[in-house]
Short mmCIF file of C-alpha atoms and ligand atoms in Angstrom, two decimals:
data_model
loop_
_atom_site.label_atom_id
_atom_site.label_comp_id
_atom_site.label_asym_id
_atom_site.label_seq_id
_atom_site.Cartn_x
_atom_site.Cartn_y
_atom_site.Cartn_z
CA MET A 1262 58.51 -42.21 -39.28
CA ARG A 1263 55.21 -40.76 -40.48
CA ARG A 1264 53.16 -38.86 -37.94
CA PHE A 1265 49.50 -39.84 -37.57
CA LEU A 1266 46.93 -37.27 -38.66
CA VAL A 1267 43.34 -37.52 -37.50
CA ALA A 1268 41.27 -35.08 -39.54
CA GLY A 1269 37.59 -34.30 -39.03
CA ASN A 1270 35.45 -33.33 -42.00
CA TRP A 1271 32.33 -31.72 -40.61
CA LYS A 1272 30.81 -31.43 -44.11
CA MET A 1273 27.67 -29.24 -44.17
CA ASN A 1274 26.95 -29.86 -40.49
CA THR A 1275 26.95 -27.98 -37.16
CA ASP A 1276 25.81 -24.43 -36.46
CA ARG A 1277 27.64 -21.55 -34.80
CA GLU A 1278 26.86 -22.74 -31.29
CA SER A 1279 27.41 -26.49 -31.71
CA GLY A 1280 30.49 -26.05 -33.92
CA THR A 1281 32.15 -23.72 -31.43
CA ALA A 1282 31.25 -26.04 -28.54
CA LEU A 1283 32.68 -29.06 -30.36
CA ALA A 1284 35.91 -27.22 -31.23
CA SER A 1285 36.23 -25.89 -27.66
CA ALA A 1286 35.81 -29.38 -26.19
CA LEU A 1287 38.57 -30.69 -28.49
CA ALA A 1288 40.83 -27.71 -27.72
CA GLU A 1289 40.44 -28.41 -24.02
CA LYS A 1290 41.27 -32.10 -24.42
CA TYR A 1291 44.15 -31.57 -26.88
CA GLY A 1292 45.86 -28.49 -25.48
CA SER A 1293 49.02 -26.84 -26.74
CA ASP A 1294 51.18 -29.41 -24.93
CA PHE A 1295 49.54 -32.31 -26.82
CA ASN A 1296 52.03 -33.55 -29.37
CA ALA A 1297 51.43 -37.26 -29.90
CA VAL A 1298 49.56 -37.03 -33.22
CA ASP A 1299 48.22 -34.26 -35.49
CA VAL A 1300 44.57 -33.28 -35.01
CA LEU A 1301 42.62 -31.21 -37.53
CA VAL A 1302 39.01 -30.10 -37.87
CA SER A 1303 37.36 -28.79 -41.05
CA PRO A 1304 34.22 -26.78 -40.30
CA PRO A 1305 31.94 -25.15 -42.89
CA PHE A 1306 33.20 -21.76 -44.17
CA PRO A 1307 30.96 -19.53 -42.01
CA TYR A 1308 32.34 -21.04 -38.80
CA LEU A 1309 36.05 -21.16 -39.70
CA ALA A 1310 37.00 -17.91 -37.99
CA SER A 1311 35.21 -18.72 -34.72
CA VAL A 1312 36.66 -22.25 -34.67
CA VAL A 1313 40.16 -20.79 -35.25
CA ASP A 1314 39.53 -18.46 -32.29
CA VAL A 1315 38.54 -21.16 -29.82
CA THR A 1316 41.33 -23.55 -30.87
CA SER A 1317 44.15 -20.99 -31.05
CA ASN A 1318 45.81 -22.08 -27.79
CA SER A 1319 45.56 -25.79 -28.52
CA ALA A 1320 47.01 -28.51 -30.71
CA VAL A 1321 43.87 -28.53 -32.86
CA GLN A 1322 44.54 -27.30 -36.41
CA VAL A 1323 41.79 -25.89 -38.60
CA GLY A 1324 41.22 -26.53 -42.29
CA ALA A 1325 38.60 -25.79 -44.93
CA GLN A 1326 36.60 -28.25 -47.02
CA ASN A 1327 37.16 -26.56 -50.37
CA SER A 1328 38.69 -23.50 -52.01
CA TYR A 1329 38.83 -21.90 -55.46
CA PHE A 1330 41.99 -21.69 -57.54
CA GLU A 1331 41.77 -18.02 -58.52
CA ALA A 1332 43.12 -15.08 -56.54
CA PRO A 1333 40.46 -12.86 -54.92
CA GLY A 1334 38.30 -11.22 -57.57
CA ALA A 1335 35.02 -11.52 -59.44
CA PHE A 1336 34.08 -15.15 -58.64
CA THR A 1337 30.69 -14.95 -56.98
CA GLY A 1338 30.19 -17.52 -54.26
CA GLU A 1339 33.75 -18.84 -54.23
CA VAL A 1340 36.36 -18.67 -51.46
CA ALA A 1341 40.05 -17.94 -52.17
CA ASN A 1342 43.03 -19.67 -50.53
CA GLN A 1343 44.25 -16.21 -49.45
CA MET A 1344 41.04 -15.83 -47.42
CA LEU A 1345 41.55 -19.18 -45.75
CA LYS A 1346 45.09 -18.17 -44.76
CA ASP A 1347 43.77 -14.81 -43.59
CA VAL A 1348 41.37 -16.40 -41.08
CA GLY A 1349 44.03 -18.79 -39.79
CA CYS A 1350 43.40 -22.00 -41.75
CA ASP A 1351 46.28 -24.44 -42.09
CA SER A 1352 44.89 -26.74 -44.74
CA VAL A 1353 42.16 -27.56 -47.22
CA ILE A 1354 40.41 -30.77 -48.28
CA LEU A 1355 40.26 -31.08 -52.08
CA GLY A 1356 38.78 -33.71 -54.38
CA HIS A 1357 36.35 -35.08 -51.83
CA SER A 1358 33.98 -37.59 -53.42
CA GLU A 1359 30.97 -35.42 -52.62
CA ARG A 1360 32.56 -32.61 -54.65
CA ARG A 1361 33.47 -35.02 -57.44
CA HIS A 1362 30.12 -36.79 -57.61
CA VAL A 1363 27.56 -34.28 -56.30
CA LEU A 1364 29.16 -31.06 -57.58
CA GLY A 1365 30.77 -32.57 -60.68
CA GLU A 1366 34.39 -31.61 -60.02
CA THR A 1367 36.84 -33.08 -62.51
CA ASP A 1368 40.47 -34.10 -61.97
CA GLU A 1369 41.44 -31.08 -64.07
CA LEU A 1370 39.60 -28.65 -61.79
CA ILE A 1371 40.86 -30.42 -58.68
CA ASN A 1372 44.42 -30.15 -60.02
CA LYS A 1373 44.06 -26.37 -60.45
CA LYS A 1374 42.77 -26.13 -56.90
CA VAL A 1375 45.61 -28.30 -55.54
CA SER A 1376 48.27 -26.17 -57.26
CA ALA A 1377 46.72 -22.88 -56.10
CA ALA A 1378 46.33 -24.05 -52.50
CA LEU A 1379 49.97 -25.21 -52.41
CA GLU A 1380 51.16 -21.91 -53.89
CA ASN A 1381 49.37 -20.16 -51.06
CA GLY A 1382 51.08 -22.24 -48.40
CA LEU A 1383 48.17 -24.47 -47.44
CA GLN A 1384 48.49 -28.17 -46.68
CA VAL A 1385 46.27 -30.09 -49.09
CA ILE A 1386 44.36 -33.24 -48.19
CA LEU A 1387 43.73 -34.74 -51.62
CA CYS A 1388 40.93 -37.32 -51.59
CA VAL A 1389 40.80 -40.22 -54.02
CA GLY A 1390 38.59 -43.29 -54.12
CA GLU A 1391 36.54 -45.60 -56.30
CA LEU A 1392 32.79 -46.14 -56.65
CA LEU A 1393 31.33 -49.53 -55.72
CA SER A 1394 30.69 -50.28 -59.41
CA GLU A 1395 34.33 -49.51 -60.20
CA ARG A 1396 35.55 -51.81 -57.41
CA GLU A 1397 33.25 -54.59 -58.59
CA ALA A 1398 34.55 -54.17 -62.14
CA GLY A 1399 38.13 -54.58 -60.88
CA GLN A 1400 38.99 -50.96 -61.70
CA THR A 1401 39.99 -49.71 -58.24
CA GLU A 1402 43.68 -49.23 -59.02
CA ALA A 1403 42.98 -47.74 -62.46
CA VAL A 1404 40.63 -45.18 -60.88
CA LEU A 1405 43.18 -44.33 -58.17
CA LYS A 1406 45.86 -43.94 -60.85
CA THR A 1407 43.70 -41.55 -62.90
CA GLN A 1408 42.85 -39.46 -59.84
CA MET A 1409 46.47 -39.33 -58.64
CA ASP A 1410 47.85 -38.58 -62.13
CA GLY A 1411 45.23 -35.89 -62.62
CA GLY A 1412 45.15 -34.36 -59.15
CA LEU A 1413 48.92 -34.09 -58.71
CA GLN A 1414 49.89 -33.14 -62.27
CA GLY A 1415 52.66 -30.55 -62.17
CA VAL A 1416 53.05 -30.72 -58.38
CA SER A 1417 56.78 -30.53 -57.60
CA ALA A 1418 58.64 -32.95 -55.36
CA GLU A 1419 59.24 -30.06 -52.97
CA SER A 1420 55.53 -29.31 -52.69
CA MET A 1421 54.78 -32.92 -51.80
CA ALA A 1422 55.78 -32.07 -48.22
CA ASN A 1423 52.42 -30.25 -48.03
CA ILE A 1424 50.33 -33.03 -49.55
CA VAL A 1425 48.36 -35.61 -47.59
CA ILE A 1426 46.47 -38.27 -49.54
CA ALA A 1427 43.12 -39.57 -48.26
CA TYR A 1428 41.90 -42.89 -49.64
CA GLU A 1429 38.13 -42.83 -49.36
CA PRO A 1430 36.26 -45.62 -51.13
CA VAL A 1431 33.00 -43.91 -52.12
CA TRP A 1432 30.93 -46.93 -51.08
CA ALA A 1433 32.24 -46.61 -47.52
CA ILE A 1434 31.48 -42.91 -47.01
CA GLY A 1435 28.57 -42.24 -44.69
CA THR A 1436 27.23 -45.74 -45.29
CA GLY A 1437 28.38 -47.48 -42.12
CA VAL A 1438 30.21 -49.96 -44.39
CA THR A 1439 33.94 -49.76 -43.75
CA ALA A 1440 36.58 -51.16 -46.06
CA SER A 1441 38.16 -54.25 -44.55
CA THR A 1442 41.66 -53.75 -43.24
CA GLU A 1443 42.91 -55.80 -46.21
CA GLN A 1444 41.01 -53.64 -48.73
CA ALA A 1445 42.28 -50.46 -47.10
CA GLU A 1446 45.88 -51.64 -46.81
CA SER A 1447 45.94 -52.89 -50.39
CA ALA A 1448 44.70 -49.53 -51.76
CA HIS A 1449 47.15 -47.63 -49.53
CA GLU A 1450 49.99 -49.85 -50.69
CA TYR A 1451 49.04 -49.12 -54.30
CA LEU A 1452 48.99 -45.37 -53.59
CA ARG A 1453 52.38 -45.50 -51.90
CA GLY A 1454 53.75 -47.34 -54.93
CA TRP A 1455 52.27 -44.64 -57.16
CA LEU A 1456 54.06 -41.98 -55.08
CA SER A 1457 57.29 -43.91 -55.34
CA SER A 1458 57.20 -44.17 -59.13
CA ALA A 1459 55.87 -40.65 -59.73
CA TYR A 1460 58.28 -39.04 -57.24
CA SER A 1461 60.73 -41.14 -55.23
CA ALA A 1462 60.96 -43.78 -52.54
CA GLU A 1463 61.77 -41.02 -50.01
CA ILE A 1464 58.67 -39.01 -50.88
CA ALA A 1465 56.51 -42.15 -50.87
CA ASP A 1466 57.87 -42.96 -47.44
CA ALA A 1467 57.26 -39.48 -46.05
CA THR A 1468 53.76 -38.82 -47.46
CA ARG A 1469 50.83 -39.55 -45.19
CA ILE A 1470 47.95 -41.57 -46.59
CA LEU A 1471 44.76 -41.37 -44.51
CA TYR A 1472 41.85 -43.78 -44.70
CA GLY A 1473 38.32 -42.36 -44.78
CA GLY A 1474 34.89 -43.99 -44.88
CA SER A 1475 32.82 -44.82 -41.80
CA VAL A 1476 35.79 -44.62 -39.40
CA LYS A 1477 34.58 -44.91 -35.80
CA PRO A 1478 36.25 -45.38 -32.40
CA GLY A 1479 35.50 -49.11 -32.68
CA ASN A 1480 37.33 -49.71 -35.99
CA ALA A 1481 39.92 -46.91 -35.95
CA LYS A 1482 42.73 -48.78 -34.24
CA GLU A 1483 42.55 -51.77 -36.57
CA LEU A 1484 42.47 -49.57 -39.70
CA MET A 1485 45.18 -47.15 -38.58
CA GLY A 1486 47.26 -50.08 -37.38
CA GLN A 1487 47.90 -51.15 -40.99
CA PRO A 1488 51.45 -50.42 -42.14
CA ASN A 1489 50.41 -47.98 -44.89
CA VAL A 1490 47.55 -46.22 -43.06
CA ASP A 1491 48.76 -43.01 -41.44
CA GLY A 1492 45.58 -41.66 -39.94
CA ALA A 1493 41.94 -41.07 -40.73
CA LEU A 1494 39.66 -38.59 -42.46
CA VAL A 1495 36.49 -38.77 -40.41
CA GLY A 1496 33.04 -37.50 -41.34
CA GLY A 1497 30.10 -38.53 -39.16
CA ALA A 1498 32.17 -39.57 -36.15
CA SER A 1499 33.98 -36.20 -36.11
CA LEU A 1500 30.77 -34.45 -35.06
CA THR A 1501 30.98 -35.35 -31.38
CA ALA A 1502 34.00 -34.78 -29.18
CA ASP A 1503 33.58 -38.24 -27.66
CA ALA A 1504 33.62 -40.20 -30.92
CA PHE A 1505 36.33 -38.05 -32.54
CA GLY A 1506 38.34 -38.19 -29.31
CA GLY A 1507 38.03 -41.98 -29.35
CA ILE A 1508 39.60 -42.07 -32.82
CA ILE A 1509 42.38 -39.66 -31.78
CA ASP A 1510 43.04 -41.81 -28.70
CA ALA A 1511 43.40 -44.87 -30.94
CA ALA A 1512 46.02 -43.03 -33.03
CA VAL A 1513 47.83 -41.95 -29.84
CA GLU A 1514 47.95 -45.58 -28.67
CA LEU A 1515 49.37 -46.71 -32.01
CA ALA A 1516 51.89 -43.84 -32.07
CA SER A 1517 53.22 -44.76 -28.66
CA ALA A 1518 53.26 -48.52 -29.27
P1 PGA B 462 32.21 -40.73 -43.00
O1 PGA B 462 32.78 -39.65 -44.04
O2 PGA B 462 33.23 -40.88 -41.91
O3 PGA B 462 30.91 -40.12 -42.49
O4 PGA B 462 31.99 -41.98 -43.76
C1 PGA B 462 34.15 -39.62 -44.39
C2 PGA B 462 34.40 -38.53 -45.39
O5 PGA B 462 33.57 -38.34 -46.29
O6 PGA B 462 35.44 -37.81 -45.33
#
């Protein structure tokens, strides 16, 4: 039985005061005895350490939004996985569409980052997803295949225990347009099939696949209620404790159903 994961991606939002307040509110609501689903927040780099501090006695895990594949050294402006571990991070989001399409990250670069993060004991949330033009051209599954083949190249079956996949159709991110439950489930089913042929039925069955793209308290239960949707990667709605809490509560309801 896969455990739901509700992950917040704060992107380049919050400041020291609001980020700490948001994390504290979540830590209070989901204390160390909360065990129904996994909850994770991913603040910007400068606030990671203070968010780790205020969530340390709670169920809230903390992750980063990116990392570099090299060990600490002369790489101006980059952040090493070792540094993330050092400040108490549990995981890292890699391959997010904004990094692919705004910053120009390729599957090859993402793959190096995935391997390095795994080697350093971080859980990786690997994001994949098609552009609207690719969906309209009937290329959704081909794009997902390329991103999965590329992103997970060389990743061992053993390491898959630390991989979470996030399906995020690019046209649904920050747009208010959510994939229909059928569109989401069909992409998730494809991704699970990919995992099964690339690894094994057991690994496909155990790997969590999150949906991301305009998830809100109002649509979370329907989306996460699909058989192959194991949680959510939430951008905009993760920026208030009420909205993010509403999505976590929906996962809790589904987990206890
Ligand atoms: P959104 O972002 O929830 O604001 O659409 C999701 C994401 O980019 O991870």
